[in-house]
Every structure is written in C-alpha cells, then in structure tokens.
Tab-separated table of C-alpha atoms in Angstrom:
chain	number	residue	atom	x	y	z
A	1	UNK	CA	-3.724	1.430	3.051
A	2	UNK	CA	-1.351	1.728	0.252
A	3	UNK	CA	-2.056	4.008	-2.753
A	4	UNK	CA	-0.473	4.058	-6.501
A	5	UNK	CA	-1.135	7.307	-8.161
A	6	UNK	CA	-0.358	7.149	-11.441
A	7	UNK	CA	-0.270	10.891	-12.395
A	8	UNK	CA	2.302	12.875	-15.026
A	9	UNK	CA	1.532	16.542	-13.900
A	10	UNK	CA	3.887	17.431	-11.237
A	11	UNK	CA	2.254	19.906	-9.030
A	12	UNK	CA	-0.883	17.809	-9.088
A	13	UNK	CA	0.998	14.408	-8.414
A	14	UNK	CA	2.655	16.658	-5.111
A	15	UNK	CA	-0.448	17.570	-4.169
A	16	UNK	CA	-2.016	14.466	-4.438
A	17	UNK	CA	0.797	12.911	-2.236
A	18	UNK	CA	0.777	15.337	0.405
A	19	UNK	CA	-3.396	15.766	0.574
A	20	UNK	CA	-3.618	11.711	0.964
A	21	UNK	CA	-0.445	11.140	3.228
A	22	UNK	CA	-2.103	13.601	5.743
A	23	UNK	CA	-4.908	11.385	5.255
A	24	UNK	CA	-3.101	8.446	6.929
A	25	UNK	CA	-2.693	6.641	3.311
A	26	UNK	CA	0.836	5.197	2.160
A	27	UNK	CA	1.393	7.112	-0.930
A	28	UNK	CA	3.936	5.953	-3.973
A	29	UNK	CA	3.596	7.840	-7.159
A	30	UNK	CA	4.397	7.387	-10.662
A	31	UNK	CA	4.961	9.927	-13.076
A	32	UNK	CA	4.963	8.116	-16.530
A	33	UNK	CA	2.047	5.666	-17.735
A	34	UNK	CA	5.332	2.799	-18.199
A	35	UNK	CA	6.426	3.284	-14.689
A	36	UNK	CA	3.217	3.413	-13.253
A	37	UNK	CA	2.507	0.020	-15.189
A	38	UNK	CA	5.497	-1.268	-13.634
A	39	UNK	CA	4.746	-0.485	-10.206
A	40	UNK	CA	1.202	-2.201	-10.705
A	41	UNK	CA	2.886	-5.570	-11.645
A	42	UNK	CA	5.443	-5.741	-9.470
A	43	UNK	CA	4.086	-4.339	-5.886
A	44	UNK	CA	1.059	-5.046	-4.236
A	45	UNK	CA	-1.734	-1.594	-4.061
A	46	UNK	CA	-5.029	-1.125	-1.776
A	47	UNK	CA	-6.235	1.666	-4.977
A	48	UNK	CA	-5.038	3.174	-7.578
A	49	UNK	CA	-5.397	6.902	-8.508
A	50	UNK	CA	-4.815	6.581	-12.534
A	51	UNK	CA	-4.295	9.864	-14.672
A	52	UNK	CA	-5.655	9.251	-18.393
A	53	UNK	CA	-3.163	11.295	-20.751
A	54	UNK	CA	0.207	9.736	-19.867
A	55	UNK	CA	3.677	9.738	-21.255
A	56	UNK	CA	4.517	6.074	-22.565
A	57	UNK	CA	1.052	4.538	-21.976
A	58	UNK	CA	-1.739	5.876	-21.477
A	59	UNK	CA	-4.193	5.459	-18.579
A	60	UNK	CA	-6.962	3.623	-20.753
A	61	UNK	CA	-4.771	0.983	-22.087
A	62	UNK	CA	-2.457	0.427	-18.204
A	63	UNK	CA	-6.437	-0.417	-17.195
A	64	UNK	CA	-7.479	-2.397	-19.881
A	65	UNK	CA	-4.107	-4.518	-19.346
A	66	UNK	CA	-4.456	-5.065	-15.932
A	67	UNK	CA	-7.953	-6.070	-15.723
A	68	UNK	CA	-7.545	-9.169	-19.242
A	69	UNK	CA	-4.778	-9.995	-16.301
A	70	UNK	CA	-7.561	-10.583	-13.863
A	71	UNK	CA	-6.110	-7.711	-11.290
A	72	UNK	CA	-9.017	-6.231	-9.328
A	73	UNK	CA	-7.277	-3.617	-7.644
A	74	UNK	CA	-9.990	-0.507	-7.375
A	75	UNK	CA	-9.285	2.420	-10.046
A	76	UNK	CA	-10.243	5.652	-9.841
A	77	UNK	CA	-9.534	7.426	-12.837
A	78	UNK	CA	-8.851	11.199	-12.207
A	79	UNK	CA	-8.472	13.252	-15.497
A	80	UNK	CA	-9.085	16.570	-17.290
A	81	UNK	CA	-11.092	14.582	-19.661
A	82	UNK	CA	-14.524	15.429	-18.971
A	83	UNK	CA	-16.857	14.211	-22.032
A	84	UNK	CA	-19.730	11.711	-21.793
A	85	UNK	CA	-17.925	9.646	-24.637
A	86	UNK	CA	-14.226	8.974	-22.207
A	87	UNK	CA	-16.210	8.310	-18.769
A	88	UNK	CA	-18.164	5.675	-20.564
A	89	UNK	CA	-15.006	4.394	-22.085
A	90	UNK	CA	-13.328	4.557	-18.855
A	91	UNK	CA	-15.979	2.140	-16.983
A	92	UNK	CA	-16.435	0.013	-19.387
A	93	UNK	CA	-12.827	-0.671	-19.583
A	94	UNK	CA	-12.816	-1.491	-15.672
A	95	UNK	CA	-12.553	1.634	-14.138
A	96	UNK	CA	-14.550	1.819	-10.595
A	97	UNK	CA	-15.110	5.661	-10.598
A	98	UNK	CA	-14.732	8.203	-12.878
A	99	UNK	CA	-13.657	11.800	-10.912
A	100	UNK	CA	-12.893	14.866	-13.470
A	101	UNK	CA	-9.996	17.829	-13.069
A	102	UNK	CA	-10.672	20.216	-11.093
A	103	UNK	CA	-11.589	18.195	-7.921
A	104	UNK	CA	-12.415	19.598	-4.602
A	105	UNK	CA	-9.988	17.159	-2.595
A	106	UNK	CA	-12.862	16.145	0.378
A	107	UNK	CA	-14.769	14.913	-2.778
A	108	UNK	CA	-11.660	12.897	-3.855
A	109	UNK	CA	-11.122	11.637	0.085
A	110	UNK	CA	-14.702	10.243	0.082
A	111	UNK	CA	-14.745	8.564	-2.784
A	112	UNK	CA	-11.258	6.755	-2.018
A	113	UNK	CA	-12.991	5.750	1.129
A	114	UNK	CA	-16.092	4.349	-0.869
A	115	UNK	CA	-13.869	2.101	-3.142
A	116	UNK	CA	-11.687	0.532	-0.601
A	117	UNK	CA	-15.041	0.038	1.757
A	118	UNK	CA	-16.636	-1.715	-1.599
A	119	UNK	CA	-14.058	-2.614	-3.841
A	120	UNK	CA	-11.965	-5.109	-2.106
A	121	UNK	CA	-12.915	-8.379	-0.414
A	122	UNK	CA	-12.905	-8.219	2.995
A	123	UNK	CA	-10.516	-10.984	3.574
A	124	UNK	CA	-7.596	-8.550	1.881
A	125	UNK	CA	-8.518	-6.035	4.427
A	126	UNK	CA	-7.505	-8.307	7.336
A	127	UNK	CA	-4.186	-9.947	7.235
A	128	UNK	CA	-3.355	-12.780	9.334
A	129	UNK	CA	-0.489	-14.942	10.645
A	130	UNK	CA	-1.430	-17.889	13.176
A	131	UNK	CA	-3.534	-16.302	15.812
A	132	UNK	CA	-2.262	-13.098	15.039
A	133	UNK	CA	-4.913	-10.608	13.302
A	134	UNK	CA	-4.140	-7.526	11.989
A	135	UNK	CA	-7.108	-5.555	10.249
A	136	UNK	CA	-6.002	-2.606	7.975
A	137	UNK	CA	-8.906	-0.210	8.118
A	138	UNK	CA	-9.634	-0.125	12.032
A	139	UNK	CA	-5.488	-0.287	12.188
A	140	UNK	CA	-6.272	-2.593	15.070
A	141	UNK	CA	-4.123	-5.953	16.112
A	142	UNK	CA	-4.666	-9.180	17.689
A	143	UNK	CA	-2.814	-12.086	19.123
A	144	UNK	CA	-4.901	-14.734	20.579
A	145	UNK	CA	-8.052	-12.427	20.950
A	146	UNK	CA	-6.115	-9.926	23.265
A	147	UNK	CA	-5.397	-6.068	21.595
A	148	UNK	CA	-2.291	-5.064	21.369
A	149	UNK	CA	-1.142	-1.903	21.202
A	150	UNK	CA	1.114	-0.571	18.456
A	151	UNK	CA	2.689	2.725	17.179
A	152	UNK	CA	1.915	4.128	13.621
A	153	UNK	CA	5.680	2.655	12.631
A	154	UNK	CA	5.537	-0.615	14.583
A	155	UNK	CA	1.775	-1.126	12.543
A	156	UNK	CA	3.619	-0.009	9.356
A	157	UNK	CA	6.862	-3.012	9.886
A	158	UNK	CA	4.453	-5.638	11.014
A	159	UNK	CA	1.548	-5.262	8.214
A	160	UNK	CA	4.820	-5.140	6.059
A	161	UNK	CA	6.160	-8.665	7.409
A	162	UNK	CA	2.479	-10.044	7.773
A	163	UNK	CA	2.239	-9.382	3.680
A	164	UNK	CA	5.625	-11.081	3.210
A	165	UNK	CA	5.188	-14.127	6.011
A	166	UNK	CA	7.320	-16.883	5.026
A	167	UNK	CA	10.056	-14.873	2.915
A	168	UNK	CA	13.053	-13.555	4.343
A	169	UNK	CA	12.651	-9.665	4.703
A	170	UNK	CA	15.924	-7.912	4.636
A	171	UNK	CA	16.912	-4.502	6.565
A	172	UNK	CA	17.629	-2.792	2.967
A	173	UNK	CA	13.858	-3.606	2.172
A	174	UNK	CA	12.452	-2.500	5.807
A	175	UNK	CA	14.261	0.884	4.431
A	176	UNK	CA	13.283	1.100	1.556
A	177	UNK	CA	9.651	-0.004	1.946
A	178	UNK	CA	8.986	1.043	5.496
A	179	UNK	CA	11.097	3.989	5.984
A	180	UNK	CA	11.081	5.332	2.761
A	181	UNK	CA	14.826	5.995	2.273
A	182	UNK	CA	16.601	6.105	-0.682
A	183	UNK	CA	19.119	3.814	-1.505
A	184	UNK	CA	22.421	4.628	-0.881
A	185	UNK	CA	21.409	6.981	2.038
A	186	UNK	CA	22.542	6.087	5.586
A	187	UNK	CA	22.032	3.113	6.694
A	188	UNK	CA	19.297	2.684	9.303
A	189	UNK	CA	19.965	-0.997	10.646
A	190	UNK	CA	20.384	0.418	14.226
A	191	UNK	CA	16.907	1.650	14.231
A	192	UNK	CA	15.305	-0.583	12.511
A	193	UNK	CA	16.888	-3.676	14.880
A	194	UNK	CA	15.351	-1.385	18.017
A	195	UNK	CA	12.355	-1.300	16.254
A	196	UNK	CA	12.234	-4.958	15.377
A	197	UNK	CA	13.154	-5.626	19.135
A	198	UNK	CA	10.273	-3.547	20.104
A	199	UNK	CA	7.550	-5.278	18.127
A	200	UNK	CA	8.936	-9.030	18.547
A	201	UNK	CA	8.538	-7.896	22.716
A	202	UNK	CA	5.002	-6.632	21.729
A	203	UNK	CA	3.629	-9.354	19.505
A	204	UNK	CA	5.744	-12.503	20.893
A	205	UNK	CA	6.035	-11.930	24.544
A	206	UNK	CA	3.868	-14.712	26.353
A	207	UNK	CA	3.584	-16.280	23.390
A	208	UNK	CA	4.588	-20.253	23.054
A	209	UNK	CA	4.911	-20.223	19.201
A	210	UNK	CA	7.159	-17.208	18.243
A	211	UNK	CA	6.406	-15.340	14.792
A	212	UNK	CA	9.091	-13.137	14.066
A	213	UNK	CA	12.536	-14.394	13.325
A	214	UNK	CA	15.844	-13.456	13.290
A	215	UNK	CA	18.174	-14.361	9.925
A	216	UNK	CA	21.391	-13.977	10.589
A	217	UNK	CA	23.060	-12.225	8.214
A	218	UNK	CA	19.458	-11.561	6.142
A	219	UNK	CA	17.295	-10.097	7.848
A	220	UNK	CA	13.658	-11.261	9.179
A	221	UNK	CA	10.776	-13.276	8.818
A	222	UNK	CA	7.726	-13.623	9.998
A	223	UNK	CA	6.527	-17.243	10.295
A	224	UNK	CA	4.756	-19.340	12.962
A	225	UNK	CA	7.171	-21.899	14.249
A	226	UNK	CA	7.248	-24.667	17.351
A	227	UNK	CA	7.364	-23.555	20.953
C-alpha cells in the first residue's frame, strides 16, 4: 500500500517514514504543503498522512482542494493542533480521522489500517489484468485461479505494471518508482531485466496469452495479447 505523508517537521517526517516502512507500507514524503499538493495530483496514493501547519499551503486548504476535485483518497490529518474548533474543521472539510501530536505510533498503525480497510472501495484494493489477480492487502496473486508465488520485489514491479497496463513502462521509471534510486545514480537495467525475466517466467509460463512485453528500446508493458 502506498502512503503520502505530507509532513514539514523533519525528525517527525523521518520517523514517520521509517515507523511505516517497517510496517510493510511504501512510503513517499513531502515536506512542503505545495509539494505535497503536487504529489497528490500527479501520482496515485492508498492514504495520505497530512500535517496541518505547512509551508506554501496549508493542510486544510491541500484537503479542501482535493476533495471539490472529487479525490477520495483517505486522509488522516496528524497535527499539533488539538482544539475542538480545528478537528471539527478538519472533518468537515473531508478529513477521515483526526489523530493529534504526540501520538503513540501503534495508535497511528491501527488507525491507518482502519481507513484503508473502510475507506477505499474494494475494487481499488484488487488490481487485475486478464485472468491475472493481484489483491494488495493479502499481497496474494493469481493467474487463472492458481497462486503464484512472488518475492516482496517481484510483488512490488508487477502491482507497479498492473497499475500502468497498457502504457509503456520504461527501466528509468522501474528505478525510480520501484527501486527508489535517484536519478542520475547507477544505472540498474541489468537487474531490473533479471528481475523482469524472473516475473515474466513466473506469471507467463504455461500461459497461452502472454502479459508482459518487451519494448525494444522502451521498456515494458503489461497487456494481454493473442496466443
């Protein structure tokens, strides 16, 4: 499950990261309400973790934007502001919990847990390609009924070409997205073409209509095609 936090305190925003990527959750974070904002329109978020007081804009007006924009993407705002006055104003502007500085972290854990159980349809918790079937919370894959079984980084690259079937997916992306390596850093097409390899074997293998593509000279896609 991917997670925005949207947070401009440093050593909180760290912690935050660390605490929920132990967790098992893909963590991005955003240190400045315009950057956060960004991020929210241009990349695709399980929940968002949304700070109130924020450089550029603030966390009450990146909500109210987003939601007269129809995104339903579950908020939990997490803020120093503790009055009866701000969590009312933070609900009614579309916020789906309200969880005040200092936080024990379990506390924080369950209530992530509670929002993406509730707050999403459950059709966005399952992805799926053909007869391929890959459900996000269990972490569990399908191909014609039978289990397959995948590492933690060959789950990662196929959710990530399952959310992007039918668009080329280049090697700089898988990087980027995937991997989490900075641009400019060295290159990792060798590994990610073994990789590849190793999940096209794992999810094609058998298989009369093939999903995952080469593009010579592009990259991949993922795509159900003829036999």
């Amino acid at each position: 499950m991917r997670l925005l936090i949207i947070e401009d305190e440093l050593k909180v925003a760290h912690a935050l990261e660390s605490g929920l990527t132990e967790e098992h959750y893909d963590v991005v974070v955003s240190t400045s309400g315009e950057d956060g904002f960004f991020k929210l329109n241009a990349e695709v978020f399980d929940l968002v973790i949304l700070d109130l007081s924020l450089p550029g804009r603030d966390g009450i007006e990146i909500l109210d934007t987003i939601r007269k924009r129809g995104l339903q993407t579950p908020v939990l705002i997490l803020t120093a502001r503790d009055s009866i006055a701000d969590r009312v104003l933070g609900l009614e502007t579309g916020a789906d919990d309200y969880l005040v500085k200092p936080f024990a972290f379990p506390e924080l854990v369950a209530r992530i847990q509670a929002l993406l159980r509730r707050g999403r349809p459950e059709s966005v918790l399952k992805l799926q390609a053909g007869d391929l079937n890959v459900d996000l919370v269990t972490r569990t894959v399908t191909r014609g009924g039978q289990t397959l079984s995948l590492t933690a980084r060959e789950f990662e690259l196929l959710e990530y070409l399952v959310r992007h079937q039918g668009h080329a997916v280049s090697r700089e992306m898988l990087a980027r997205d995937v991997w989490k390596v900075e641009p400019g850093l060295t290159p990792l097409d060798n590994v990610i073409d073994v990789q590849m390899s190793r999940l096209r074997r794992k999810i094609d293998q058998g298989c009369p209509r093939k999903l995952i593509h080469t593009l010579r000279g592009v990259g991949f896609m993922l795509q159900e095609s003829g036999a």
